């Protein structure tokens, strides 16, 4: 198995399709920037996630959202072009358009959890912290 993990921006809203057997497949594209000095190149990956997980996540996989994707990597040829594909095992939403200031995700955001310092809690002295 050729496993890959990528992180980038979703290029278009996820689309759910059904096979003739009724199996759902959710597909979307991810743009990953490759920088070498002053040069910048965008590498596109076609991602697909089968089943109920893909259907449930589709509403959050919207154009411009940041995402990390892990899965089986492959390439396919079509009309003389090579397409890089990922059969997705894991998806992580890295942020929302709300956090980027670019728009709304339909009420969904992925806020970072707030972590309180142990020293800020009453009854805990700095000397009690083991690090």
C-alpha positions as semicolon CSV with decimal commas, in nm:
position;residue;x (nm);y (nm);z (nm)
1;X;0,000;0,000;0,000
2;X;0,120;0,350;-0,083
3;X;-0,001;0,575;0,199
4;X;0,014;0,954;0,173
5;X;-0,081;1,244;0,398
6;X;-0,142;1,585;0,245
7;X;-0,262;1,919;0,377
8;X;-0,403;2,198;0,168
9;X;-0,713;2,385;0,057
10;X;-1,022;2,227;-0,090
11;X;-1,060;2,334;-0,451
12;X;-1,433;2,270;-0,492
13;X;-1,722;2,166;-0,271
14;X;-1,746;1,793;-0,206
15;X;-1,982;1,602;-0,433
16;X;-2,170;1,285;-0,334
17;X;-2,242;1,030;-0,602
18;X;-2,399;0,684;-0,585
19;X;-2,282;0,370;-0,762
20;X;-2,529;0,140;-0,941
21;X;-2,531;-0,070;-0,622
22;X;-2,633;0,236;-0,417
23;X;-2,294;0,283;-0,247
24;X;-2,212;0,646;-0,174
25;X;-1,878;0,800;-0,272
26;X;-1,786;1,155;-0,174
27;X;-1,524;1,328;-0,388
28;X;-1,338;1,659;-0,370
29;X;-1,005;1,806;-0,474
30;X;-0,722;1,937;-0,255
31;X;-0,462;2,191;-0,367
32;X;-0,119;2,157;-0,207
33;X;0,137;2,432;-0,262
34;X;0,494;2,327;-0,338
35;X;0,743;2,610;-0,292
36;X;1,102;2,601;-0,407
37;X;1,263;2,936;-0,340
38;X;1,068;3,200;-0,531
39;X;0,886;2,937;-0,740
40;X;0,541;2,823;-0,637
41;X;0,359;2,528;-0,787
42;X;0,017;2,389;-0,698
43;X;-0,027;2,013;-0,696
44;X;-0,387;1,888;-0,717
45;X;-0,512;1,566;-0,560
46;X;-0,851;1,407;-0,632
47;X;-0,985;1,263;-0,304
48;X;-1,263;1,008;-0,255
49;X;-1,423;0,872;0,060
50;X;-1,668;0,582;0,044
51;X;-1,975;0,523;0,258
52;X;-2,161;0,705;0,533
53;X;-1,855;0,890;0,664
54;X;-1,816;1,069;0,334
55;X;-2,184;1,160;0,322
56;X;-2,169;1,301;0,677
57;X;-1,852;1,502;0,610
58;X;-1,955;1,642;0,272
59;X;-2,125;1,948;0,420
60;X;-1,795;2,054;0,583
61;X;-1,573;1,986;0,281
62;X;-1,630;2,321;0,112
63;X;-1,421;2,522;-0,131
64;X;-1,136;2,709;0,040
65;X;-1,146;2,511;0,365
66;X;-0,818;2,379;0,499
67;X;-0,797;2,004;0,536
68;X;-0,552;1,722;0,599
69;X;-0,615;1,393;0,422
70;X;-0,452;1,051;0,466
71;X;-0,508;0,746;0,250
72;X;-0,391;0,524;-0,030
73;X;-0,212;0,715;-0,305
74;X;-0,240;0,633;-0,673
75;X;-0,231;0,797;-1,014
76;X;-0,458;0,755;-1,313
77;X;-0,428;0,858;-1,676
78;X;-0,710;1,018;-1,872
79;X;-0,681;1,175;-2,216
80;X;-0,305;1,218;-2,183
81;X;-0,316;1,377;-1,838
82;X;-0,207;1,224;-1,509
83;X;-0,434;1,268;-1,207
84;X;-0,308;1,209;-0,853
85;X;-0,570;1,038;-0,638
86;X;-0,617;0,957;-0,269
87;X;-0,857;0,690;-0,148
88;X;-0,921;0,856;0,189
89;X;-0,893;0,677;0,523
90;X;-0,875;0,985;0,746
91;X;-0,984;1,349;0,713
92;X;-0,896;1,629;0,954
93;X;-1,060;1,971;0,923
94;X;-0,776;2,213;0,995
95;X;-0,968;2,536;1,015
96;X;-1,267;2,717;0,886
97;X;-1,329;3,008;0,655
98;X;-1,455;3,192;0,962
99;X;-1,111;3,171;1,119
100;X;-0,953;3,289;0,794
101;X;-1,197;3,580;0,769
102;X;-1,310;3,468;0,423
103;X;-1,671;3,374;0,484
104;X;-1,913;3,137;0,651
105;X;-1,912;2,758;0,663
106;X;-2,285;2,733;0,718
107;X;-2,262;2,752;1,095
108;X;-1,975;2,507;1,130
109;X;-1,634;2,600;1,260
110;X;-1,349;2,415;1,423
111;X;-1,246;2,637;1,714
112;X;-0,931;2,548;1,898
113;X;-0,997;2,430;2,254
114;X;-0,884;2,669;2,522
115;X;-0,630;2,528;2,759
116;X;-0,597;2,680;3,099
117;X;-0,256;2,690;3,257
118;X;-0,238;2,472;3,574
119;X;-0,082;2,770;3,752
120;X;-0,395;2,975;3,681
121;X;-0,613;2,735;3,880
122;X;-0,679;2,817;4,247
123;X;-0,492;2,598;4,492
124;X;-0,211;2,505;4,254
125;X;0,124;2,665;4,321
126;X;0,398;2,702;4,058
127;X;0,616;2,477;4,274
128;X;0,359;2,194;4,241
129;X;0,396;2,179;3,862
130;X;0,640;1,900;3,769
131;X;0,779;2,072;3,459
